Every structure is written in structure tokens, then in C-alpha cells.
Short mmCIF file of C-alpha atoms and ligand atoms in Angstrom, two decimals:
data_model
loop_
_atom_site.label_atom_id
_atom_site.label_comp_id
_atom_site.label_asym_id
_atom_site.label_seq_id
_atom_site.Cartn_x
_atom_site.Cartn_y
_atom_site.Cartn_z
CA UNK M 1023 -15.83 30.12 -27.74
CA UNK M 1024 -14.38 28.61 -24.40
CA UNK M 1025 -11.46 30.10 -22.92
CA UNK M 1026 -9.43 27.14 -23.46
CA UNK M 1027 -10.08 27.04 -27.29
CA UNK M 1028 -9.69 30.77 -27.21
CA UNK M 1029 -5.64 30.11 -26.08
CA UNK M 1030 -5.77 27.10 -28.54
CA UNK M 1031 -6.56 29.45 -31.76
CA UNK M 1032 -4.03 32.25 -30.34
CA UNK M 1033 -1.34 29.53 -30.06
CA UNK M 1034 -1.97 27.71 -32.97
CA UNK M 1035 -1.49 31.31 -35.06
CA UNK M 1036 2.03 31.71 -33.28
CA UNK M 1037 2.65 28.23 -34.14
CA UNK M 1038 6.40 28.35 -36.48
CA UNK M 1039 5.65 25.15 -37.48
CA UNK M 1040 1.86 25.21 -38.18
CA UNK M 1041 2.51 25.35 -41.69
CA UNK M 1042 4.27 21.49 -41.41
CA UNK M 1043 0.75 19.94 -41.03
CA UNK M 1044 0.22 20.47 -44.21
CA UNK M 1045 2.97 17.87 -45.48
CA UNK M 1046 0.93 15.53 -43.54
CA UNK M 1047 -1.99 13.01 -45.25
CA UNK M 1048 -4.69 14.13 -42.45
CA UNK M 1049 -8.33 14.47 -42.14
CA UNK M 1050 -9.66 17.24 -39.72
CA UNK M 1051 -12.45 14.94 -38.64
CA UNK M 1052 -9.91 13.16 -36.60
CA UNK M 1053 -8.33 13.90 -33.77
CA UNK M 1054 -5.00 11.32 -34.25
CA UNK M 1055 -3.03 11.25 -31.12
CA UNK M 1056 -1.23 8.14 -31.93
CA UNK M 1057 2.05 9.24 -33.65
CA UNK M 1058 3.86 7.61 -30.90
CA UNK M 1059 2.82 4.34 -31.90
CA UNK M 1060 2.10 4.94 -35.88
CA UNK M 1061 3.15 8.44 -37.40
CA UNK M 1062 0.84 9.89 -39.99
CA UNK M 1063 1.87 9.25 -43.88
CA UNK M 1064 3.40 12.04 -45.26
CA UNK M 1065 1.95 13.17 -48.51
CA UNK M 1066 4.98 12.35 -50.75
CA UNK M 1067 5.04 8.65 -49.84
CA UNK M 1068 2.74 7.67 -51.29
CA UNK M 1069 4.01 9.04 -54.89
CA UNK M 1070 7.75 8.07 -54.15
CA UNK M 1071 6.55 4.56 -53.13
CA UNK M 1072 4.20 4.08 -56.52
CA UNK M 1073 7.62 5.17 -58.59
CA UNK M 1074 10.03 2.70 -56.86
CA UNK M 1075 7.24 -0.02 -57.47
CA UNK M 1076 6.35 1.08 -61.32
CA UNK M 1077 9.56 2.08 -62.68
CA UNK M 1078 12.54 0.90 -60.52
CA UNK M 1079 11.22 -2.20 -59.77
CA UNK M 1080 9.12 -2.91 -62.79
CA UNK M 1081 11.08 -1.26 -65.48
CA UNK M 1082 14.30 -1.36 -64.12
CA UNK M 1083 14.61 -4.58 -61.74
CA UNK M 1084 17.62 -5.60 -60.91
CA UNK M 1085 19.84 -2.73 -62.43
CA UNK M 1086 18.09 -0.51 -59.47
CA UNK M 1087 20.46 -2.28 -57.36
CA UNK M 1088 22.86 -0.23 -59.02
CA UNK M 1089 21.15 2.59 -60.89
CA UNK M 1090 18.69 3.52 -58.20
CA UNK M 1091 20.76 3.54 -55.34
CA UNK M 1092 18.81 0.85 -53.57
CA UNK M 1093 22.36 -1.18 -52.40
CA UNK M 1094 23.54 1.89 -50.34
CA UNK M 1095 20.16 2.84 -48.81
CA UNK M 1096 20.54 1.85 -45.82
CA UNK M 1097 23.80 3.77 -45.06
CA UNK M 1098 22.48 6.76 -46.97
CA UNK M 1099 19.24 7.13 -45.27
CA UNK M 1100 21.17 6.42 -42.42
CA UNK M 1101 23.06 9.42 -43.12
CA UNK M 1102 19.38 11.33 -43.42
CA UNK M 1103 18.76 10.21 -40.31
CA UNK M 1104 21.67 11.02 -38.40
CA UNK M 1105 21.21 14.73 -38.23
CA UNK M 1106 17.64 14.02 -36.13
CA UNK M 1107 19.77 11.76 -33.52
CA UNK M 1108 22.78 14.55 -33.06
CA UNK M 1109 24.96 11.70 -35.15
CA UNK M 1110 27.75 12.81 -37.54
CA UNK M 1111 27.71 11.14 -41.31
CA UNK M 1112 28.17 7.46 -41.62
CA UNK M 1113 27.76 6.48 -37.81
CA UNK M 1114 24.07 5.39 -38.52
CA UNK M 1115 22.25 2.32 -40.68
CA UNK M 1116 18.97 1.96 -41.43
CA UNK M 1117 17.68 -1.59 -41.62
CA UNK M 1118 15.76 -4.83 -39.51
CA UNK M 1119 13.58 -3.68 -36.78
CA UNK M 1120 14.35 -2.37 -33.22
CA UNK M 1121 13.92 -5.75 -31.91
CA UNK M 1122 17.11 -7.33 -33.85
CA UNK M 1123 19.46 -3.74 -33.82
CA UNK M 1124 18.79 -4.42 -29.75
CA UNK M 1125 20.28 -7.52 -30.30
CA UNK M 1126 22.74 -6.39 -32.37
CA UNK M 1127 23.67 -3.63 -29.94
CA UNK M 1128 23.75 -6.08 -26.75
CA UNK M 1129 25.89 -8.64 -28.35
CA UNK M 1130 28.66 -6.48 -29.88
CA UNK M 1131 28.03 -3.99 -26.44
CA UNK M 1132 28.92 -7.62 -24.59
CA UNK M 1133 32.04 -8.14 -26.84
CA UNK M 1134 33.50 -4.70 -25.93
CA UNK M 1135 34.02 -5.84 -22.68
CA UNK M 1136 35.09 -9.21 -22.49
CA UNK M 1137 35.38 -10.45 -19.01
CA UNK M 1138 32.34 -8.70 -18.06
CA UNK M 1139 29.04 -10.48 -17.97
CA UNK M 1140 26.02 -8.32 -16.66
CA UNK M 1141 23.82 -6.39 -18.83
CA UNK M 1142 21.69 -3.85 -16.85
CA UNK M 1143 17.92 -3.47 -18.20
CA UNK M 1144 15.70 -0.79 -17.69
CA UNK M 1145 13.22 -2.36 -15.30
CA UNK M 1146 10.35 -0.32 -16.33
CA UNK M 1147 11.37 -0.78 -20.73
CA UNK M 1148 9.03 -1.78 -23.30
CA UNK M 1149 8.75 -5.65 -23.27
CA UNK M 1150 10.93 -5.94 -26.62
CA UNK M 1151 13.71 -4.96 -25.16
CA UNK M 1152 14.12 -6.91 -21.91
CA UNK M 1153 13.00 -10.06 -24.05
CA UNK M 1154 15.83 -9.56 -25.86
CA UNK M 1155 18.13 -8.91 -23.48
CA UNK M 1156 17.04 -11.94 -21.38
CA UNK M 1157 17.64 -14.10 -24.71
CA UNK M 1158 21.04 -12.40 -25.15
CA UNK M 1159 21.74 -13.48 -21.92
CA UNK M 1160 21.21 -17.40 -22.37
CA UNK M 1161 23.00 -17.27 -25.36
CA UNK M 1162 26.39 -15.54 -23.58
CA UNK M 1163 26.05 -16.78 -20.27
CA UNK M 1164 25.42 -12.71 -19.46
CA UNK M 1165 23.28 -12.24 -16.64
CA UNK M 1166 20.03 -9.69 -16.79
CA UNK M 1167 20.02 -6.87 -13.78
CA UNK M 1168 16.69 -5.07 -14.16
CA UNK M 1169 17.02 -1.62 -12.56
CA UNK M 1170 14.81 1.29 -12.52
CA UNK M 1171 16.94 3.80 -14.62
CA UNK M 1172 17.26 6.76 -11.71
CA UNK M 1173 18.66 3.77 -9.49
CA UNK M 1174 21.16 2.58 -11.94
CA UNK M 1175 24.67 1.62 -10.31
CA UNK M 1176 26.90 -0.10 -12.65
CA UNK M 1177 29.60 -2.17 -11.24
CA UNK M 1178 32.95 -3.47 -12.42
CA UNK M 1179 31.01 -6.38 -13.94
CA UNK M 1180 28.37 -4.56 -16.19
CA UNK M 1181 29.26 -4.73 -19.18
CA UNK M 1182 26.77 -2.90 -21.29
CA UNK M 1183 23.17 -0.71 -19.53
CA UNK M 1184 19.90 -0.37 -22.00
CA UNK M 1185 18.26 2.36 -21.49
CA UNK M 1186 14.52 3.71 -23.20
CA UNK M 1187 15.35 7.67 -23.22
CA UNK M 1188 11.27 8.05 -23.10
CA UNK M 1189 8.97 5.73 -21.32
CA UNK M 1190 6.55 4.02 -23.42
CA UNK M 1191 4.34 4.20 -21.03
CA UNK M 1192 4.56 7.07 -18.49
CA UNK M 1193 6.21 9.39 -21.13
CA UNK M 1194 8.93 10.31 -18.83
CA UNK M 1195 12.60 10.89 -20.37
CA UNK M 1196 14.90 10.23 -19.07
CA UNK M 1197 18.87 12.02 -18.31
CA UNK M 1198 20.33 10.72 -21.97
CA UNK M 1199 23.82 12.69 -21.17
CA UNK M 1200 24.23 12.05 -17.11
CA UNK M 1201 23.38 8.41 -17.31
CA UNK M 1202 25.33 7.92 -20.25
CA UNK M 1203 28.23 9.14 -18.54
CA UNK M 1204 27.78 6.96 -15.18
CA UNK M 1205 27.71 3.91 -17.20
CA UNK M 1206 30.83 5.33 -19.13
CA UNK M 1207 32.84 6.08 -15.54
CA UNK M 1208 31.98 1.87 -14.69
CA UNK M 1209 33.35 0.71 -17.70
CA UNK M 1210 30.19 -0.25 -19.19
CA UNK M 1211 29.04 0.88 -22.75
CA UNK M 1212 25.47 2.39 -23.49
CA UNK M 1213 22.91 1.52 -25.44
CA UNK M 1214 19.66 3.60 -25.65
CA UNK M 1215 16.68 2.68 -27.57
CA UNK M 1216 15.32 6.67 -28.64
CA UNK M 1217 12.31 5.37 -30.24
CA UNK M 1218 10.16 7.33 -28.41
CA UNK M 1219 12.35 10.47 -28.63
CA UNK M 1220 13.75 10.95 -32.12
CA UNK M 1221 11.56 13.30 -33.82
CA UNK M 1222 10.40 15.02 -30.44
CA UNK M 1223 13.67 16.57 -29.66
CA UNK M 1224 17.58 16.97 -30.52
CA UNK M 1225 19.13 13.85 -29.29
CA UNK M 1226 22.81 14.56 -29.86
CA UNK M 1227 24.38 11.11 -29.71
CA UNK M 1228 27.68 12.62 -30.78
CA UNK M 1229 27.79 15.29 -28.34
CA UNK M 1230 26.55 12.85 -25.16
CA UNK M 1231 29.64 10.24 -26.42
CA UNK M 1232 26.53 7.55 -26.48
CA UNK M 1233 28.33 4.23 -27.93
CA UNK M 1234 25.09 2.89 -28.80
CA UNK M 1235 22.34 3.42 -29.81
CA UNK M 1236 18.51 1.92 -31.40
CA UNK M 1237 15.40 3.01 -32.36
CA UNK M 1238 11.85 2.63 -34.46
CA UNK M 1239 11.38 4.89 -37.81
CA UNK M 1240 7.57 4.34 -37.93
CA UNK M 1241 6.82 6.38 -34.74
CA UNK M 1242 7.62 10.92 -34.53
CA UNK M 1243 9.80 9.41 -37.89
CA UNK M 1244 6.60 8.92 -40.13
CA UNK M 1245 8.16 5.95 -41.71
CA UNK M 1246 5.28 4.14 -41.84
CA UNK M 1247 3.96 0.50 -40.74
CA UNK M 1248 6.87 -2.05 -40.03
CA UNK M 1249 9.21 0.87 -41.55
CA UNK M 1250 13.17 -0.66 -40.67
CA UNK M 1251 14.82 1.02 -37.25
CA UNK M 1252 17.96 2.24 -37.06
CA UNK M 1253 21.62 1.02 -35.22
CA UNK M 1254 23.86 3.62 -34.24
CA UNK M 1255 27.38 3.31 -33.87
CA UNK M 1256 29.86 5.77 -32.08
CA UNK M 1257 32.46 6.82 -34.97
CA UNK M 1258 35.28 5.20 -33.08
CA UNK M 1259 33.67 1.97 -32.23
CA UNK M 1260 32.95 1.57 -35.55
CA UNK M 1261 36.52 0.06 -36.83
CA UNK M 1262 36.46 -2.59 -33.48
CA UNK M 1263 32.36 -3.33 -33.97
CA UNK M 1264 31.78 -7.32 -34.13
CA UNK M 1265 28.34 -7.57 -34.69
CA UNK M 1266 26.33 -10.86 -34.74
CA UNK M 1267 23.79 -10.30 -37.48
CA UNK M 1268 26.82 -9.99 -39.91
CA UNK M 1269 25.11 -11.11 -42.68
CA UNK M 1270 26.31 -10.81 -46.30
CA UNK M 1271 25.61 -7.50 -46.93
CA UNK M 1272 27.87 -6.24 -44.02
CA UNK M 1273 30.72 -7.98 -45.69
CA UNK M 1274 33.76 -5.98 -47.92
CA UNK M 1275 32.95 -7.18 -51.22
CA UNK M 1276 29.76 -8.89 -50.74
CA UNK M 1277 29.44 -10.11 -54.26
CA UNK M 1278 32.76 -11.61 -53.87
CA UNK M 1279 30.65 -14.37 -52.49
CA UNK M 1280 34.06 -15.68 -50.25
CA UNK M 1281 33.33 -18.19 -48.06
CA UNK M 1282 35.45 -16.17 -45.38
CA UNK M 1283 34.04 -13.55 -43.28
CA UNK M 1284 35.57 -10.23 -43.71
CA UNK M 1285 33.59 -6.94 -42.75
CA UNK M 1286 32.78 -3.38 -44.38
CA UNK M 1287 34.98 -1.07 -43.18
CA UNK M 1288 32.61 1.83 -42.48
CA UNK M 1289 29.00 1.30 -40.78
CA UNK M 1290 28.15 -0.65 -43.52
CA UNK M 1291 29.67 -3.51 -41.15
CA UNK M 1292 26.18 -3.23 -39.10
CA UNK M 1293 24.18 -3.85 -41.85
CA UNK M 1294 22.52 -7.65 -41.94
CA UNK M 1295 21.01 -9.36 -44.88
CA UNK M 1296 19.11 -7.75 -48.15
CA UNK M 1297 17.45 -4.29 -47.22
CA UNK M 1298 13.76 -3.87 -47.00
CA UNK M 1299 13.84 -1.63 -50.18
CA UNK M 1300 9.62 -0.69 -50.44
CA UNK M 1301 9.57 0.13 -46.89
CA UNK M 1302 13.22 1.70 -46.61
CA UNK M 1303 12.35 4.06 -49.55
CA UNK M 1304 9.09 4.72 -47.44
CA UNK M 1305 10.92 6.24 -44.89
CA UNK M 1306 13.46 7.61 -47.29
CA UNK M 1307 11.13 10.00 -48.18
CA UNK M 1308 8.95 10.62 -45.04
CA UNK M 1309 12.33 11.93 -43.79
CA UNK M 1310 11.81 14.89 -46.29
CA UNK M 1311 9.61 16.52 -44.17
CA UNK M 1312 12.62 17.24 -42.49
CA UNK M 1313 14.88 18.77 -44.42
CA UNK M 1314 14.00 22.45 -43.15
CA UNK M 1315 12.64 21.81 -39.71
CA UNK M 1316 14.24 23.37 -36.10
CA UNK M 1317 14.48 20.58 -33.69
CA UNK M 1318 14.60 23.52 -31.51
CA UNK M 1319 11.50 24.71 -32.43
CA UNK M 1320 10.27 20.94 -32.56
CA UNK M 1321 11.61 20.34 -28.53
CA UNK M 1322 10.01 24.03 -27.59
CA UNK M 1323 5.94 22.79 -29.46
CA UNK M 1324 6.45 19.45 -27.75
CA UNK M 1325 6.74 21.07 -24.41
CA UNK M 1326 4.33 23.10 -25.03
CA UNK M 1327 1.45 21.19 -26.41
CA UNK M 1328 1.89 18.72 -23.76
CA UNK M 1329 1.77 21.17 -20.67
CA UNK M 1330 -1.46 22.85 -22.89
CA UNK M 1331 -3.18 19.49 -23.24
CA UNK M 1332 -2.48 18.48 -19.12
CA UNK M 1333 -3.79 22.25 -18.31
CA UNK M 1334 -7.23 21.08 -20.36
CA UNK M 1335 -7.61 17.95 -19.00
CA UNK M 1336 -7.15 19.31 -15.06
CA UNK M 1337 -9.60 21.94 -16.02
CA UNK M 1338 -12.31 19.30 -17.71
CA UNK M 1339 -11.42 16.16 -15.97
CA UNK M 1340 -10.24 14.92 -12.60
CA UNK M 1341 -7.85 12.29 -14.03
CA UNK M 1342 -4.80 12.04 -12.51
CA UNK M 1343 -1.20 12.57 -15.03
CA UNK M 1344 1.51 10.42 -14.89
CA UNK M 1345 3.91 12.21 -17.23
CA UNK M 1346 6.14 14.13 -15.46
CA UNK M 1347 5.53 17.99 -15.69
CA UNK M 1348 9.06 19.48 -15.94
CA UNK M 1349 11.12 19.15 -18.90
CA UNK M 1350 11.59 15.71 -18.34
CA UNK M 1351 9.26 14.37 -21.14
CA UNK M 1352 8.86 14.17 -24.75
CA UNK M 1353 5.92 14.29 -26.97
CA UNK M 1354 3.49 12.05 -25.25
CA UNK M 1355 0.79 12.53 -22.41
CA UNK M 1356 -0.25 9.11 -20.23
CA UNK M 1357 -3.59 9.78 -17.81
CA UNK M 1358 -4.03 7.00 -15.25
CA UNK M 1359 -7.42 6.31 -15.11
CA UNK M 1360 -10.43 3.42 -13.76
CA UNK M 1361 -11.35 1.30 -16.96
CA UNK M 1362 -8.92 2.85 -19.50
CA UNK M 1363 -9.46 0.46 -21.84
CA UNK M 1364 -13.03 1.36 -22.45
CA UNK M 1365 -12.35 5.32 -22.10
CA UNK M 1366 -9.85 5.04 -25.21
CA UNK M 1367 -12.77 2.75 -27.14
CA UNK M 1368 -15.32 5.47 -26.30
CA UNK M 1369 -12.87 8.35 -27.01
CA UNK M 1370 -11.81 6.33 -30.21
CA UNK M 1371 -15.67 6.21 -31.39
CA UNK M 1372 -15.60 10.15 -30.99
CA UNK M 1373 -13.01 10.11 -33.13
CA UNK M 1374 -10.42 11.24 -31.25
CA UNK M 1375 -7.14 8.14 -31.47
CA UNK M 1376 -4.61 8.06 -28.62
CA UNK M 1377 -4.45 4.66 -27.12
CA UNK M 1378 -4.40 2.27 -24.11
CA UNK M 1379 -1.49 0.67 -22.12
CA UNK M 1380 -2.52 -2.20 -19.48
CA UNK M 1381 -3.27 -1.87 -16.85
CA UNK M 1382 -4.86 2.21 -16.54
CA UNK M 1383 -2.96 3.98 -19.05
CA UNK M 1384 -4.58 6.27 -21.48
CA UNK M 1385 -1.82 7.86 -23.96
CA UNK M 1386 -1.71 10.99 -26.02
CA UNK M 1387 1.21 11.35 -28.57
CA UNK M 1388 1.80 15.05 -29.69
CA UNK M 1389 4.17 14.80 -32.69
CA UNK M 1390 4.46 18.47 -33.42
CA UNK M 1391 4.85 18.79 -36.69
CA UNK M 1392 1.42 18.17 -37.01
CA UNK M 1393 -0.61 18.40 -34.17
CA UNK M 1394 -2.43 21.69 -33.11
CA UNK M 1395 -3.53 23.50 -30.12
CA UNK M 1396 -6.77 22.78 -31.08
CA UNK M 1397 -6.31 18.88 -30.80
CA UNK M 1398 -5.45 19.04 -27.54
CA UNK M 1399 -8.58 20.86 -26.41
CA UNK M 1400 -10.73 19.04 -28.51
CA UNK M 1401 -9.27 15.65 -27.08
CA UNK M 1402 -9.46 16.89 -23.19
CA UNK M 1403 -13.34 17.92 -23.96
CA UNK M 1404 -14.10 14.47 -25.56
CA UNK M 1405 -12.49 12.99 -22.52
CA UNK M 1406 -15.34 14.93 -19.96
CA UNK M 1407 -17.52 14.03 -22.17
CA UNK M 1408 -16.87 10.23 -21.82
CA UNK M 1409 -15.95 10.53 -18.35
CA UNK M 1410 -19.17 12.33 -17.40
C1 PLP R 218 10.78 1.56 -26.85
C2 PLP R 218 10.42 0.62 -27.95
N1 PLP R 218 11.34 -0.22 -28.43
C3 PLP R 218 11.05 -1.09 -29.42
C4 PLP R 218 9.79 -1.11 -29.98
C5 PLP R 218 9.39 -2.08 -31.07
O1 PLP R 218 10.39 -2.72 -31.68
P1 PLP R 218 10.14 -3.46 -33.07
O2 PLP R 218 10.27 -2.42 -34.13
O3 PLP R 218 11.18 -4.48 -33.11
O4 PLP R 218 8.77 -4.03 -33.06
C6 PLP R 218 8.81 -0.24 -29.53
C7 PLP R 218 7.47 -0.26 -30.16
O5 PLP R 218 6.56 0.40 -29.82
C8 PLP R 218 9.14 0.64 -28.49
O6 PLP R 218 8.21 1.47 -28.01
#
């Protein structure tokens, strides 16, 4: 046995969480890298799913409004979530994707500060959310200031900063608690989109005084394909929130039907129109994997498995990474490297799934509840092996 798969089997014995995988739908054959983009399924989805299909659907319909909980799901897998994001009880729904809670989160961020009409954009942030920002901007008159996020100066005119806390592409993380607080000593409110971080690490929104904040369940979340994101909502903004997607259900007495708007009083004023019950209840019970897991434990693996897979690669490969390695990362690896693309396809055909950002960017996602030691080595050596 190498030395490198030597460490691997050592490391994978000392593993606390190595007993997690097992939760986890997964076939040994594959190497899946890709839980930043598409977590694995969980194996009590699938079951949960089939029984709010067959019986509260089909048996019960309508009454499971009621009698199956499905009206307050989104607030009470909200309330699931919120330990994961550092967010105390009822601060958190669970509905729409990222795309509209970033819209969401830039209007009511804009209404916060009236007078003030710039919204500063992580120059570097997946495309969703600067489109959305530049469309929140033609609809308020707001202008867009794209900024790389170490280089972010807010001024008496910024009204609200949107921040990625990791890089989609480089992996890089970036300082959740000091640039929250610059943004905070401007005047401006926060909003960070944590897709890329929940499930990696302990976010602590409460702690950090974040006002806002977005992300994606179907990622380190396990939700699974299209599963709803999440809008979070400082406790104390909550009672002065005006959202824009205040749909129906975000009303007091929503089957009032009153022609007059008049919101929830709790976070169940961010809510929108009818929940997404199949794929809400999805991620309802991914999040049980949860329930007994150290997000200690989960930061320390991340770390770890990362650093383990980089030390592989430098010893199999000459390809260059671009993840920062200090702490300042989550779960994912990126390797800049000639003809990407077709490295992932070959490394894909090996079986082995990360996946390829334009223009040079291979990525490796290490959600560690249920990736091993042993995947890491066994990607880097499929990588020489395509390389050579
Ligand atoms: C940082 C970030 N924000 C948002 C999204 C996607 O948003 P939506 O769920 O609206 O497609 C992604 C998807 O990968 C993402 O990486």
C-alpha cells in the first residue's frame, strides 16, 4: 500500500464522524466529490418522501394542510435549520430558491435605509447573485458597486453589501464576522449568501449580528435537487422587515382572504406564496442526519480532508491550487489547470465526480459527513493518471 493511502486508512479509523457515511445513499464504486453542487440523498428520504406522497397527500389531501403540519413547514424546518447557521428559533424560513430570498434580502436590505441607494456586490460572486442585484437595481433606481470582498469600503451611501462567505469557485471564505461588522460601522446592512458554507462549518449568524442572510439547501444540506433555500432574518429586524415577495402566505390571517395587506408577525412575514411541500419535506428529513452531529468536529474533517487531498495532489500532480491553504476555506478544493474541462470528463469516466468551472477550474467538494480519507487519495491518483 502507498504511503499516502497508508495515512488515508489511519485517518479514516480516527475519523468521529466515519460512522455518518453510513446515513448516506452511496456506492463505493464512486468517488462523488460534488456535494458542493448536489449533496448525496440521505437514506431516509427516500421513505419520508414515498409517505408524504401515499398517505398525506393521497389519503389525506387537503386536511395535511392542517393535520400534517405542511402549512408551518417552512418556519419549522426553518427552525431545523437554524441551529446549522448559528440562528436562534424563528429567525429563519425555508422556502423559493436562493435566487428570489436574494431578492428578497436586497429589496427589504434597500428599504432599511432609505435615502441610501448603492448596493455593493461581491465582484468575484456566483452569477445569480449579481444578476439579481443588477435587476434590483433598475427596479429601485439603486446603483450596483462590484467590489472584490477584501477591498470592500462602504460609504455613507451603501445601503446594503452581498457577500458569498465561500467562493464558488476558488473555495476561499471569506471574514463572515469582520466584514460584517465594517458594513455595520457604514450604516449599511449585510446580506451573505452561505450556500457554500452551511453544512461545512458553524456559521453563527446570531453571534456575528449578520442582518441578513441566504442560502441553497441542496448543497453540504443534502436537500436534494431544486430543494427550497433559506432567508434569514436578524430577530430584531424581523418586526420592521418589508419584504417584496409578500405573497399570501406571509400575511396574518391568510385565509382571511382581505383584500388589504397586513403581515405575519413573526418570520412567517418572509414567507411568499404556497410552499414547495414534496421537496420541503425532502429536506425536512435530510436535515435528520443532523440531529447529533458536532459542527466542531464537522469544521475540524473539513480542514482536514482538504489540506490531505492538496498534500496528494502536490505529491502526484504538478497542478497548481487555488484554494487558499490557511483556515480560510470550507469544504471544497479548486485546481487550476490547462483543458479542465476535459480532465473532469476523463476523471468523471474513472468514476471519480467533482466538476468544472470555466475557464481552468477543476473542483473537489469534501462534505464531511461522508467523504473519507480514502476519496481523496483515490481522486488525486486518478488525476496523475489522466494527467500523465
Ligand atoms: C453562491 C450561490 N448562490 C446561489 C446559487 C443558486 O441559486 P438558486 O438556488 O436560485 O439556483 C448557487 C448555486 O450553485 C450558489 O453557488
Amino acid at each position: 500500500m502507498s504511503e499516502l493511502r497508508s495515512i488515508a486508512a489511519e485517518r479514516d479509523a480516527a475519523d468521529p464522524l466515519r460512522e455518518m457515511r453510513d446515513r448516506f445513499d452511496l456506492d463505493d464504486g464512486v468517488t462523488y466529490l460534488d456535494g458542493n453542487s448536489l449533496g448525496a440523498l440521505p437514506r431516509n428520504v427516500s421513505a419520508r418522501v414515498a409517505d408524504v406522497i401515499e398517505r398525506e397527500w393521497g389519503r389525506l389531501r387537503i386536511r395535511s394542510w392542517a393535520e400534517s403540519g405542511w402549512w408551518d413547514a417552512p418556519q419549522r424546518v426553518g427552525d431545523r435549520l437554524a441551529p446549522l447557521l448559528g440562528a436562534p428559533p424563528g429567525t429563519v424560513v425555508v422556502g423559493d430558491s436562493t435566487s428570489m430570498n436574494i431578492f428578497r434580502a436586497l429589496v427589504a436590505g434597500l428599504r432599511m435605509n432609505p435615502g441610501r441607494t448603492e448596493i455593493v456586490v461581491d465582484r468575484t460572486t456566483f452569477p445569480t447573485d449579481g444578476y439579481i442585484a443588477q435587476s434590483v437595481a433598475r427596479l429601485t433606481g439603486a446603483t450596483i458597486k462590484p467590489v472584490a470582498p477584501d477591498e470592500i469600503a462602504p460609504s455613507e451611501n451603501t445601503a446594503v453589501v452581498l457577500l458569498n462567505h465561500v467562493d464558488y469557485r476558488t473555495g476561499r471564505r471569506h471574514d463572515l464576522p469582520g466584514l460584517t461588522a465594517s458594513a455595520q460601522r457604514a450604516g449599511a446592512r449585510i446580506v451573505w449568501d452561505l450556500s457554500h458554507s452551511a453544512g461545512v462549518m458553524p456559521i453563527e449568524l446570531e453571534r456575528n449580528n449578520v442582518d441578513l442572510a441566504v442560502g441553497c439547501t441542496y448543497k453540504y444540506l443534502n436537500g436534494g435537487p431544486g430543494a427550497p433555500a433559506y432567508f434569514y432574518v436578524r430577530s430584531d429586524l424581523i418586526a420592521g422587515l418589508d419584504q417584496p415577495l409578500a405573497g399570501w402566505c406571509s400575511h396574518t390571517d391568510p385565509f382571511a382572504m382581505d383584500p388589504e395587506y397586513r403581515p405575519a408577525s413573526g418570520i412567517a412575514k418572509a414567507r411568499g406564496g404556497t410552499p414547495e411541500i414534496l421537496s420541503l419535506l425532502a429536506l425536512d428529513a435530510a436535515l435528520d442526519v443532523w440531529s447529533d452531529v458536532d459542527l466542531a468536529q464537522v469544521r475540524q474533517k473539513a480542514l482536514s480532508l482538504t489540506e490531505f487531498f492538496v498534500r496528494c495532489v502536490r505529491e502526484l500532480t504538478s497542478v497548481e491550487c487555488v484554494t487558499p491553504l490557511d483556515e480560510n476555506r470550507g469544504g471544497q478544493i479548486s485546481l487550476s489547470c490547462p483543458n479542465a474541462d476535459k480532465v473532469m470528463a476523463e476523471l468523471i469516466a474513472r468514476d471519480v465526480v467533482g466538476d468544472f468551472r470555466p475557464p481552468d477550474m477543476l473542483r473537489f467538494g469534501f462534505a464531511p459527513l461522508y467523504i473519507r480519507y480514502a476519496d481523496a487519495v483515490r481522486a488525486a491518483e486518478a488525476l496523475a493518471e489522466v494527467l500523465r
